[in-house]
Coordinates of C-alpha atoms in Angstrom, one line a residue:
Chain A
X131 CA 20.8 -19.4 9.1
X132 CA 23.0 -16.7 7.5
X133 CA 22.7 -13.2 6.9
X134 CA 22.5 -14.1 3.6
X135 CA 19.2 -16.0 3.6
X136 CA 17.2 -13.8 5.6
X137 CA 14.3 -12.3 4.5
X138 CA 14.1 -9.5 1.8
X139 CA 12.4 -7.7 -0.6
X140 CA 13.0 -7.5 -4.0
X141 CA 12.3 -3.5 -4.2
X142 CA 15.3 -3.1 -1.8
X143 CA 18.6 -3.6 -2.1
X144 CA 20.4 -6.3 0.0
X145 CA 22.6 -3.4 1.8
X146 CA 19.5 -1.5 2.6
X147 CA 17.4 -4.9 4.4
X148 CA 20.1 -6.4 6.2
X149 CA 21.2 -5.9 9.1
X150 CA 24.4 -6.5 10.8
X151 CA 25.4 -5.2 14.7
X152 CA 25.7 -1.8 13.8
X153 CA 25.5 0.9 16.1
X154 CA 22.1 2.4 15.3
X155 CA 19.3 0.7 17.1
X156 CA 16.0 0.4 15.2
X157 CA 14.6 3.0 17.4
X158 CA 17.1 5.8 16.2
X159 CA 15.1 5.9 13.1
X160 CA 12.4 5.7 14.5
X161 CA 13.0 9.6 15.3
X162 CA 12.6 10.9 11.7
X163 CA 9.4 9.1 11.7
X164 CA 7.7 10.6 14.9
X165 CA 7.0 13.7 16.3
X166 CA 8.6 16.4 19.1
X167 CA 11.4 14.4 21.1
X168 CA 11.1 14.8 25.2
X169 CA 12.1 12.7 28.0
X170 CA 9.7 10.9 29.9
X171 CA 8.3 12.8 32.5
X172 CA 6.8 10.2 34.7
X173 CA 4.2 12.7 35.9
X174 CA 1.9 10.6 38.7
X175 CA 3.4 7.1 37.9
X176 CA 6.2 5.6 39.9
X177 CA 6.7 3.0 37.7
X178 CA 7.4 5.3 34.8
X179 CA 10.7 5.5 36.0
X180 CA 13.2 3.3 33.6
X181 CA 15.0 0.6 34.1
X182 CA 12.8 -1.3 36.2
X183 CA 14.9 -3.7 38.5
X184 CA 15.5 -7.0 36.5
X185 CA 17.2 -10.0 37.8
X186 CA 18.7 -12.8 34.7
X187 CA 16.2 -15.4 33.9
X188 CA 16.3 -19.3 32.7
X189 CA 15.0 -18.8 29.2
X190 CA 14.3 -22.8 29.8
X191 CA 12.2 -21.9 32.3
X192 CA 10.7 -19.1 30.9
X193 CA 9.7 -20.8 28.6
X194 CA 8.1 -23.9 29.9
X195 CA 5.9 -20.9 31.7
X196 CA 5.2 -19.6 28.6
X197 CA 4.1 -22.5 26.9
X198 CA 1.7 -23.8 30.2
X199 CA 0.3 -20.2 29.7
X200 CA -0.5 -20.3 26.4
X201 CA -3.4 -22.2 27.7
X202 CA -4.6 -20.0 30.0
X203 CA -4.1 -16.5 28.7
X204 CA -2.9 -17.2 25.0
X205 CA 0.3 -15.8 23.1
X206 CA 0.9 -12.1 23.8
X207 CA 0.0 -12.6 27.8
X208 CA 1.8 -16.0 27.9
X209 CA 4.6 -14.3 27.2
X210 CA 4.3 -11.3 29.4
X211 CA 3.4 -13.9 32.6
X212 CA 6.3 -15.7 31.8
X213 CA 8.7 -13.1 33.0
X214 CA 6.1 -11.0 35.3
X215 CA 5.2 -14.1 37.3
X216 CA 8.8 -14.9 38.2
X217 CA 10.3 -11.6 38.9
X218 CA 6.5 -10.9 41.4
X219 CA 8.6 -13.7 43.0
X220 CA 12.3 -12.6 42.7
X221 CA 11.3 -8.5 42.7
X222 CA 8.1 -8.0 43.5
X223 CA 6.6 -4.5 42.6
X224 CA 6.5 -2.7 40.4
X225 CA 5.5 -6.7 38.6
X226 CA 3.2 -7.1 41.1
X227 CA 1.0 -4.3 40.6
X228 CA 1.3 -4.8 36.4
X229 CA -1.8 -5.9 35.5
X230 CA -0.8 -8.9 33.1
X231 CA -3.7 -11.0 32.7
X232 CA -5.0 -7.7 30.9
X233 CA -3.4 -8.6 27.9
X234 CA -5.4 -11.9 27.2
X235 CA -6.9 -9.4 23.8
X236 CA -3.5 -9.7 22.1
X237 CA -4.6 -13.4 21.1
X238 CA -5.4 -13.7 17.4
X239 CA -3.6 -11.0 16.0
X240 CA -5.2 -8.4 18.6
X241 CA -8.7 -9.9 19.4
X242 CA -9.0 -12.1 16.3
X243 CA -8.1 -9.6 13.8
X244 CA -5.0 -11.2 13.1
X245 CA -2.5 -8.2 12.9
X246 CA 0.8 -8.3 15.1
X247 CA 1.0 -11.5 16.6
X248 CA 0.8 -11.7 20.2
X249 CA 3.9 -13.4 21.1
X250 CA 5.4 -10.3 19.2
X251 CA 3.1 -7.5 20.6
X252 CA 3.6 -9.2 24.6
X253 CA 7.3 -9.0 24.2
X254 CA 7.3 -5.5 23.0
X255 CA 5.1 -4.9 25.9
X256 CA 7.9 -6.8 28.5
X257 CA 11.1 -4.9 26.7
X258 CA 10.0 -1.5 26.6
X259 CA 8.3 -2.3 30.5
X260 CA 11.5 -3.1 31.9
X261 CA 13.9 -1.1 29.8
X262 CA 11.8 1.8 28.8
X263 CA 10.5 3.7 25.9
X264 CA 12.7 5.3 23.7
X265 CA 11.5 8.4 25.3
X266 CA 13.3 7.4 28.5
X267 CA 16.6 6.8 26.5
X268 CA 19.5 9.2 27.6
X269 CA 20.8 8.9 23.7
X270 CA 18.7 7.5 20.5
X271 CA 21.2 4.3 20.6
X272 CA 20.0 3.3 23.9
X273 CA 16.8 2.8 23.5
X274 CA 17.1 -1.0 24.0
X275 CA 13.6 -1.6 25.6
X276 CA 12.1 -0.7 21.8
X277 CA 15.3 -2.3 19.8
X278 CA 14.9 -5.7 22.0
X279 CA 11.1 -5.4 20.5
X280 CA 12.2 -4.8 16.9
X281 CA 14.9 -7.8 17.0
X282 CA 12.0 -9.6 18.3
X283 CA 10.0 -9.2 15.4
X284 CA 12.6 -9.6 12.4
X285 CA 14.3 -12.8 14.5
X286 CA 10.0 -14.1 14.5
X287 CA 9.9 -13.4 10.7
X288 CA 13.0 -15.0 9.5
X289 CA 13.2 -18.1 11.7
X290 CA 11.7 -21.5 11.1
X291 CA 9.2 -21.5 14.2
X292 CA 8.4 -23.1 16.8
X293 CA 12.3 -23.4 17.6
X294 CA 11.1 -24.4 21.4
X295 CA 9.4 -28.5 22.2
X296 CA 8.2 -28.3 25.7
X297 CA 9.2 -30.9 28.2
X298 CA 6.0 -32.8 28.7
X299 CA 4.0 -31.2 25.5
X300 CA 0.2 -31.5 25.4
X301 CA 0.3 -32.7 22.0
X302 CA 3.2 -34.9 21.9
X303 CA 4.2 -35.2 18.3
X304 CA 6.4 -33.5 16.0
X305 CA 5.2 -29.9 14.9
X306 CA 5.8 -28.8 11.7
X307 CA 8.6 -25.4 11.4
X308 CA 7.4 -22.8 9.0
X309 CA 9.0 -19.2 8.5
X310 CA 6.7 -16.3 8.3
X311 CA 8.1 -13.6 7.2
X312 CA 6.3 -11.5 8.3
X313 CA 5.5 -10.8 12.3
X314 CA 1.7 -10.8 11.5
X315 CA -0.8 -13.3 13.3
X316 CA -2.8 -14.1 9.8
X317 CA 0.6 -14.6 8.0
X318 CA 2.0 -16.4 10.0
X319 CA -1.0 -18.8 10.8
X320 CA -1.9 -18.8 7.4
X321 CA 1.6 -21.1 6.1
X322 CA 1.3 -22.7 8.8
X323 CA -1.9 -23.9 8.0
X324 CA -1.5 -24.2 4.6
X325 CA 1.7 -26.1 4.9
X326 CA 0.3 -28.6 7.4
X327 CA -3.3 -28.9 6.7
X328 CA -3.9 -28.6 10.0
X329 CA -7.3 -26.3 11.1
X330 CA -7.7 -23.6 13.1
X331 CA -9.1 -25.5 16.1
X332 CA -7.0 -28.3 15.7
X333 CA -5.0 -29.6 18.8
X334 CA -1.5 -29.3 16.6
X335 CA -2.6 -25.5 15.6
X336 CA -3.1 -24.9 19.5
X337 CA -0.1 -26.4 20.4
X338 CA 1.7 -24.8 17.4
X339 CA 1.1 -21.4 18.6
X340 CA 1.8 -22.1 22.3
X341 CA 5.4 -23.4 21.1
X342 CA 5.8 -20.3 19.4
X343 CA 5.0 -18.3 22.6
X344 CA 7.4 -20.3 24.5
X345 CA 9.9 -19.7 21.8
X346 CA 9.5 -16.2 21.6
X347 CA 9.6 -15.8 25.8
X348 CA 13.2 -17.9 25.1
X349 CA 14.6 -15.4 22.7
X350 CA 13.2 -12.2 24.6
X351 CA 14.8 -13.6 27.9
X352 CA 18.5 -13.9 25.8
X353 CA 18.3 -10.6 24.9
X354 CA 17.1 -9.7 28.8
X355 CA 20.0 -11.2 30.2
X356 CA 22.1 -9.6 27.7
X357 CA 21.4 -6.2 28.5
X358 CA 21.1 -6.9 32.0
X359 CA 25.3 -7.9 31.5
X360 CA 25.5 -4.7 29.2
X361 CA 26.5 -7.1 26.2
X362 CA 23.1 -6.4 24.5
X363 CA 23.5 -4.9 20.8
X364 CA 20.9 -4.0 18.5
X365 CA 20.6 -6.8 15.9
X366 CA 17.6 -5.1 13.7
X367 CA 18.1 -2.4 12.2
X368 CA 14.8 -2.4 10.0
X369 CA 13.7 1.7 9.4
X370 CA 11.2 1.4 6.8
X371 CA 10.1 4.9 8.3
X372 CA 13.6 6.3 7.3
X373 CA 14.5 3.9 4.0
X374 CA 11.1 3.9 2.3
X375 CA 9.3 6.6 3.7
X376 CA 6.4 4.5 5.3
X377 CA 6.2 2.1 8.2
X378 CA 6.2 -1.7 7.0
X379 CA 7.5 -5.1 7.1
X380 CA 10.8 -6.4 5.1
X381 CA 8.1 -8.7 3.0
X382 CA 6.4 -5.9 0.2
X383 CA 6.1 -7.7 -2.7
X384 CA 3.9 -10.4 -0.7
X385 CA 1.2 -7.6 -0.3
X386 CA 2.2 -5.9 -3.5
X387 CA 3.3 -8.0 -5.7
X388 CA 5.8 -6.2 -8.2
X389 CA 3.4 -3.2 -7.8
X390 CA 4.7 -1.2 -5.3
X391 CA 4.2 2.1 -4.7
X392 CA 6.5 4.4 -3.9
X393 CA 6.1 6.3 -0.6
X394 CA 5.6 10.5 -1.4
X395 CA 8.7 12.4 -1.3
X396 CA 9.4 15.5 1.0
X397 CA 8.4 18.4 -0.5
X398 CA 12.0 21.1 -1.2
X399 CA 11.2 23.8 0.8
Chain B
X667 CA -22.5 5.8 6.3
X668 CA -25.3 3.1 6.7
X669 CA -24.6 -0.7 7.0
X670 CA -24.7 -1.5 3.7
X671 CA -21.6 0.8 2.8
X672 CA -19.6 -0.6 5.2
X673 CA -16.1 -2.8 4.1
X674 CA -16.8 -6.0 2.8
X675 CA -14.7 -8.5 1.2
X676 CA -16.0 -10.3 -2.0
X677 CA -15.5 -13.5 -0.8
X678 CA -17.5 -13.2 2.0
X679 CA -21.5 -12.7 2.0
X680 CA -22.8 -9.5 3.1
X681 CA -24.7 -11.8 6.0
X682 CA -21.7 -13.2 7.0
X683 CA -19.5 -10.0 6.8
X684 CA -21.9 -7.5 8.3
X685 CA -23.1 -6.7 11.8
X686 CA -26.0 -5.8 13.7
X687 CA -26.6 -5.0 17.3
X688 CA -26.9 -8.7 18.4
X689 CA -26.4 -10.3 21.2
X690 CA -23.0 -11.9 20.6
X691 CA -19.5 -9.7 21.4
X692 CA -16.7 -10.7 18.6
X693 CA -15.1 -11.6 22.0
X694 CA -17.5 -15.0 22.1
X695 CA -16.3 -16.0 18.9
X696 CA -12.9 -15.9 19.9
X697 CA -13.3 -18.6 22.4
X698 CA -13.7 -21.2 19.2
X699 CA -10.1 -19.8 18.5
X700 CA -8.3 -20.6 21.7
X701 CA -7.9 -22.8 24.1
X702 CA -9.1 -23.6 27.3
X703 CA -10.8 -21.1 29.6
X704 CA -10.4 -20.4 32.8
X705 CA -11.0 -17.8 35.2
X706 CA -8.8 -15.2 35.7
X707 CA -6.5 -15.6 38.2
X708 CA -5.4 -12.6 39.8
X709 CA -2.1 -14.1 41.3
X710 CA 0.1 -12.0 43.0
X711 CA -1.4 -8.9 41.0
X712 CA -4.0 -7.2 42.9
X713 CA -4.7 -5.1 39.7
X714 CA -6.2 -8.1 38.1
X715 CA -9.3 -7.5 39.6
X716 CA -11.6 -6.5 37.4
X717 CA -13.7 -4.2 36.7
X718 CA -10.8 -1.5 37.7
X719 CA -13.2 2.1 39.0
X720 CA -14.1 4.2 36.3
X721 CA -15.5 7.7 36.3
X722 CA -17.3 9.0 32.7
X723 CA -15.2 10.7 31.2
X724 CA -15.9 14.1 28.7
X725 CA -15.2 12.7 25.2
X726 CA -14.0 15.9 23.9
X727 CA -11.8 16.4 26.6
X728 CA -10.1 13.6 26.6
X729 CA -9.8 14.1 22.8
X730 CA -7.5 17.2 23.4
X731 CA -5.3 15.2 25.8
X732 CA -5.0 12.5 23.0
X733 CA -4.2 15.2 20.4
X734 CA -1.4 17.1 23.0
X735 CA -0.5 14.1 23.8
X736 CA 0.5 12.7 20.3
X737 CA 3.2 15.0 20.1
X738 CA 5.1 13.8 23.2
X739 CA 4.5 9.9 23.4
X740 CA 2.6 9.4 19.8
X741 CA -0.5 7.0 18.7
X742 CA -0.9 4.5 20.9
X743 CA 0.5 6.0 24.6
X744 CA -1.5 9.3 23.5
X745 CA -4.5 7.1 23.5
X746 CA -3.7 5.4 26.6
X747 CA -2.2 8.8 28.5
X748 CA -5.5 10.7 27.2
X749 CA -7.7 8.2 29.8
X750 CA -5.2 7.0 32.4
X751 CA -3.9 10.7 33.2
X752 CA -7.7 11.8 33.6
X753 CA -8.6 8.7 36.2
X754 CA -5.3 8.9 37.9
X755 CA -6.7 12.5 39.0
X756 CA -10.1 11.6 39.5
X757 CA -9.3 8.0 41.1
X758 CA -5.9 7.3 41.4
X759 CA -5.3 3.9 41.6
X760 CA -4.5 1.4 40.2
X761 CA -4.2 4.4 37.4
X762 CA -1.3 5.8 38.8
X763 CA 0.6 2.5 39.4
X764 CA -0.1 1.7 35.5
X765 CA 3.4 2.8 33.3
X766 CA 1.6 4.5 30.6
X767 CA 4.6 5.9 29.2
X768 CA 6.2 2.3 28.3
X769 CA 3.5 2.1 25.5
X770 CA 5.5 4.8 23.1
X771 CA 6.7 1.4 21.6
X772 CA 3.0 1.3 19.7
X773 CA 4.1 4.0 17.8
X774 CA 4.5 3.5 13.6
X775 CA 2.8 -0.2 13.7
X776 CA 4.7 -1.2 16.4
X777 CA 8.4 0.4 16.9
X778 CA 7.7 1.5 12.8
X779 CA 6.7 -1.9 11.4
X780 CA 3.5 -0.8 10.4
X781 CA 1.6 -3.3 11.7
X782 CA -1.9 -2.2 14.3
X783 CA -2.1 1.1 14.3
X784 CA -0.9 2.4 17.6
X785 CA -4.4 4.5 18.4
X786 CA -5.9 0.9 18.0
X787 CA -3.6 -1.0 20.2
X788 CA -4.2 1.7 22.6
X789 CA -7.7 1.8 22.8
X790 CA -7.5 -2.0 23.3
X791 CA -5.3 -1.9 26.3
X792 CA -7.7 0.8 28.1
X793 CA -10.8 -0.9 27.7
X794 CA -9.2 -4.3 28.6
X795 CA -7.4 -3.1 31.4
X796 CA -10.1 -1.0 32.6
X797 CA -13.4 -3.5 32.0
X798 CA -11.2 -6.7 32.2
X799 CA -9.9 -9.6 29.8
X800 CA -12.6 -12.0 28.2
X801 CA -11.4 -14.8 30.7
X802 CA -12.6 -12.2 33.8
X803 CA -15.8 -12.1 32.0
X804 CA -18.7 -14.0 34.1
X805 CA -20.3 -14.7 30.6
X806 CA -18.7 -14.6 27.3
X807 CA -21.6 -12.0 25.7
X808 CA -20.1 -9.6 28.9
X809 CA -16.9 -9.8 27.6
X810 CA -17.2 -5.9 27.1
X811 CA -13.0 -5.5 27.7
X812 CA -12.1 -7.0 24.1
X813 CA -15.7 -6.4 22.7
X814 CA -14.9 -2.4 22.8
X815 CA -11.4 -2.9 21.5
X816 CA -12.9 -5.0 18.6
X817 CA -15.4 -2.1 17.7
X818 CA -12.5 0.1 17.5
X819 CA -11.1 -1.5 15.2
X820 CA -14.1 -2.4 12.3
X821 CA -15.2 1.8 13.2
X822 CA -11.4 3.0 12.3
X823 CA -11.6 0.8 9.5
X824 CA -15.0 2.0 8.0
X825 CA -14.4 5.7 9.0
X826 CA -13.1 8.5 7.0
X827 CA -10.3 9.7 9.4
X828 CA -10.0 11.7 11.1
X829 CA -13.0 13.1 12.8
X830 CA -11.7 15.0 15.5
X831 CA -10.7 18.7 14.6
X832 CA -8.7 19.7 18.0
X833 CA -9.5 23.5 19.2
X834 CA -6.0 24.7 18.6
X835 CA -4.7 22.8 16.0
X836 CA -0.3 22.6 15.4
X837 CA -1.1 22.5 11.8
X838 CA -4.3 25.0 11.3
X839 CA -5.0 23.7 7.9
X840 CA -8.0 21.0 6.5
X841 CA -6.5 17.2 6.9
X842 CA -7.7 14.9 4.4
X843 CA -9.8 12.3 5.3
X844 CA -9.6 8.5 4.4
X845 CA -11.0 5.2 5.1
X846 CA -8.4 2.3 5.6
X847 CA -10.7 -0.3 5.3
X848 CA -7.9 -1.8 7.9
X849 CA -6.8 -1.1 11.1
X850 CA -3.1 -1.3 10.0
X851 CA -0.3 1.4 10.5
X852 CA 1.1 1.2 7.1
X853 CA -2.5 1.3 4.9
X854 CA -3.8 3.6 6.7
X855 CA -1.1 5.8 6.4
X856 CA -0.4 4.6 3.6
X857 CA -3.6 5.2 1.5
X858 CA -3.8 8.6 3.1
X859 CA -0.3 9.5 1.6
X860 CA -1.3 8.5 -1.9
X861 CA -4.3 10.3 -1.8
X862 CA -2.6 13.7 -0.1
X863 CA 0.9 13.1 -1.6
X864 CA 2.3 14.5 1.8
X865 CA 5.2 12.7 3.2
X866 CA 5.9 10.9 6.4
X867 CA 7.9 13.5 7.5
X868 CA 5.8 16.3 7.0
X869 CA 3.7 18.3 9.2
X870 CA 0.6 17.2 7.7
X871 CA 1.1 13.6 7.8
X872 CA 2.6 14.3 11.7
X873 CA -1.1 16.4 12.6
X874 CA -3.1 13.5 10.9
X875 CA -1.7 10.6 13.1
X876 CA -2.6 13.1 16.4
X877 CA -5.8 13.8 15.0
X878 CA -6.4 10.8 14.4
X879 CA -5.1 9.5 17.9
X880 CA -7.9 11.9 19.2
X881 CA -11.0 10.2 17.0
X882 CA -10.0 7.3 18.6
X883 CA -9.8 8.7 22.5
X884 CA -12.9 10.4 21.8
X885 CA -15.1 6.9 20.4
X886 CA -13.3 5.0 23.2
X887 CA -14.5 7.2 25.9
X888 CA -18.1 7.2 24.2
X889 CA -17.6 3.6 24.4
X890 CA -16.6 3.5 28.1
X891 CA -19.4 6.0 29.2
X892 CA -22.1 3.8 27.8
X893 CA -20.6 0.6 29.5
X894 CA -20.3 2.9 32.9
X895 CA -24.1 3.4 32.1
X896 CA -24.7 -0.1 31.2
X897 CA -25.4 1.0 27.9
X898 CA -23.0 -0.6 26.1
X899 CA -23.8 -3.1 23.0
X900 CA -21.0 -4.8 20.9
X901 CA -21.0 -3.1 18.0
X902 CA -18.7 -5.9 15.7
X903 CA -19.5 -9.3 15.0
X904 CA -16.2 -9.9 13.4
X905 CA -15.2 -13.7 14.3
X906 CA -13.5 -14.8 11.1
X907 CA -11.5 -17.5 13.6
X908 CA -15.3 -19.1 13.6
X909 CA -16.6 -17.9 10.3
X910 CA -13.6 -18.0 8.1
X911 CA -11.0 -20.5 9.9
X912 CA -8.5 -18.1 10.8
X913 CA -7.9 -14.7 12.4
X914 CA -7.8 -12.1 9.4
X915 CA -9.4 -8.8 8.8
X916 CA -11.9 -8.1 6.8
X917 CA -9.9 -7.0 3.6
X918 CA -9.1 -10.5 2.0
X919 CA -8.9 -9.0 -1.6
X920 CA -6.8 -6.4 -0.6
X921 CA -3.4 -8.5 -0.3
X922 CA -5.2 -11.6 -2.0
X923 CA -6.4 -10.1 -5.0
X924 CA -9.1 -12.8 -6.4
X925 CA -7.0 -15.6 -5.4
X926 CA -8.1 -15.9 -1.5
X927 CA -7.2 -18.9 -0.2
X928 CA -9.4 -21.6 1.7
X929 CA -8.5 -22.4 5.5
X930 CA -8.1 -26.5 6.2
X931 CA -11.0 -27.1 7.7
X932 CA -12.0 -29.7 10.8
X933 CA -10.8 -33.7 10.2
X934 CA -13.8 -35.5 10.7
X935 CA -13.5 -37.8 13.4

C-alpha cells in the first residue's frame, strides 16, 4: 500500500495526515498537548529504570504465541504474553515479576466497551515497558517506547487485517481482510462484521480477532528488533493534539460527518 | 442524578440499557464475547497471584496524589501512581516491582489519539492488577477486577466532571463541569472545550484533565475499600457483546445518528 492510499480525512490536508520518516516522533507533539515536562524519577521501583534489557525476537514465533493466547487471555494480553513469556525465558526479571495475565480487561475494547482495541492498547503497554515513557527520553525524538505505540496504531488503521494465518489455525478457512481505520475495538469489529456477516460469537469472529493479535505482536516485534539494532525510525507522525487542537484519530468525518467542529483556539494573551 | 437520567441510547430500551444492583458483574457478560476460559496461570510470574495485599486507602488522599501527580506523568499514570505509590509504602511488594511510570503512554487517548481516557485505563489496570483478571476469578459474578473498571467507566460517563476540587489548586479558578456520556479522550475533552471555549493548551483545559484524574482516584479507591470490606457490588450491567452483538458504548446515536446499524446475529444450526 502507498502513502498515497492511506487513510485521511477530508478536513485535513494530505501534507498535514501523512506521514513520511521524518524526524519528529509522534510523541514530540505530544509535549504541546501535556503538562510540566520531568524525567522519570523511578522513586521506589527498580523497574522504572528505561530500557529494560531486550534480546531480538522471531516475529513468527511471536506470533504463533500470540495467536495460541488469544484463547486464553484475549487480544491486548495475547500480545503482551507473547513477548513477556519468552524474554521470562531469555531475560528473566524484570518480565518475570510483570504481572501479564492482569491485562486479560483490555479484551473488547477495554472490558467490552469497545474503545482502543486490545491488540493496540497491549502493545503500547509492551513498547513503552521496555523502551520507556516519553518521560524517560533523554530528548523528545527518542521517545521510541510511545512512537513504536503510535506506529502501532496508524499501521492497525490503515492495513487490510488479519495480515498473519497461523500454522495450524483453529478455524481453518480463509478469513476475510478488512481495514479499519480507525484503532477502535467497535470500529474495527463492526466492518468486519458487517462485511462478513459473521456474529459476534462466531468461531470465524474468534479466530478473526486472534489473527489480528498475532499480527499485531508480528509488527510490534519488527519495530523491537529494529530499535534494538538502532535502525528504528518513527513512521507516525499523527499530532492531532498539535494539528487540530484535540486528541483524535485520522478518520473525523466518520464520527462527524462534514460537520466538524473546530477545536477552540488559544486565547492572545 | 437518579437512574432514570442516566445515558441511554434510543435504540436501546431503558430495561435493557439501565442497571440495578444485581447480581451479575458486566465482567460475566463478557465471557459470551470471548473464548475459552481457563484459569489463570501464573507461569513464571509470581505477581499473577491474585488477589495482590491491599490496605484501604483515604479517598481524598489519594485524590491529591492523582491531582500532583497529573502534572508529572498525566491521566492515566497519575491514576495508577496515586494507589501504587501509597501501597508501595504501606506494603511494598509486588507494588514496588510494578513500573508505574511506563503508563505516561495513556496520556491524550492513548499517546494523543483520543481514544479511553487515560484516568479510565488507569483505574482499570489498578483494580485488575490489584483484585485480579476475570479468568483468576473462582466465579464469574466475583470477577470484581474488571467489574470495578467497568463501573468507572458508565460513572465517568454519566458524571458531570470533575468532582474533585484539590486543596491547593495550580489554577484557583471554578472548572466547568461536563458529562461525556463516553469514556473517550477526545469527547470528553472535547464537549468540555465547546462548552468552555478554552483550548487544549491552556491552563484550564490542563487543571481539568488533573482534576479530573483525581475524581477518578478518589471513586476507584471508594471502590477498592468497599471490596477490601467485602462490600463491593457491580455497579454496571453494561454487556452489549451479549445484549447488542458487539462491544460498543452506550452512545450509539452519537456517531450513528438514527441510522444504527444491526449486528449479524447467530447462524442457526
Amino acid at each position: 500500500m502507498s502513502m498515497d492510499e492511506k487513510m485521511e480525512c477530508p478536513c485535513v490536508s494530505r501534507r498535514q495526515m501523512l506521514i513520511g520518516t521524518g524526524v519528529l516522533a509522534a510523541s514530540t507533539a505530544l509535549m504541546q498537548f501535556g503538562g510540566l515536562l520531568t524525567s522519570a524519577q523511578a522513586k521506589d521501583g527498580s523497574t522504572e529504570k528505561w530500557p529494560w534489557p531486550y534480546e531480538k525476537l522471531d516475529p513468527q514465533k511471536t506470533a504463533e504465541i500470540a495467536y495460541e493466547e488469544w484463547y486464553r487471555v484475549f487480544c491486548g494480553a495475547g500480545v503482551i504474553n507473547s513477548v513477556v513469556s519468552q524474554l521470562r525465558e531469555k531475560i528473566g526479571e524484570p518480565y518475570k515479576s510483570f504481572p501479564a495475565d492482569a491485562f486479560v480487561f483490555l479484551e473488547g475494547g477495554m472490558a467490552g466497551w469497545g474503545t482502543i482495541c486490545g491488540s493496540n492498547a497491549g502493545a503500547n503497554v509492551i513498547s513503552n515497558l521496555i523502551i520507556g515513557p516519553r518521560i524517560s527520553a533523554a530528548k523528545p525524538e527518542e521517545a521510541f517506547g510511545p512512537a513504536i505505540g503510535a506506529d502501532m496504531m496508524l499501521w492497525y488503521s490503515d492495513t487490510p487485517l488479519p495480515t498473519f494465518v497461523p500454522g495450524t489455525p483453529k478455524q481453518p478457512v480463509e478469513i476475510v481482510k478488512t481495514i479499519s481505520k480507525s484503532p477502535l475495538c467497535h470500529v474495527s469489529v463492526g466492518k468486519w462484521m458487517s462485511e462478513t456477516g459473521f456474529s459476534i460469537g462466531s468461531p470465524e469472529r474468534k479466530d478473526r480477532c486472534a489473527r489480528i493479535t498475532a499480527s499485531v505482536a508480528y509488527r510490534l516485534v519488527e519495530d523491537l528488533n529494529a530499535w534494538k539494532d538502532g535502525k528504528y525510525e518513527a513512521k507516525s507522525k499523527w499530532a492531532p493534539g498539535k494539528e487540530f487542537g484535540i486528541p483524535g484519530q485520522p478518520n473525523c468525518t466518520e464520527c462527524h460527518g462534514k460537520d466538524i467542529p473546530t477545536a477552540p483556539k488559544p486565547k492572545a494573551a
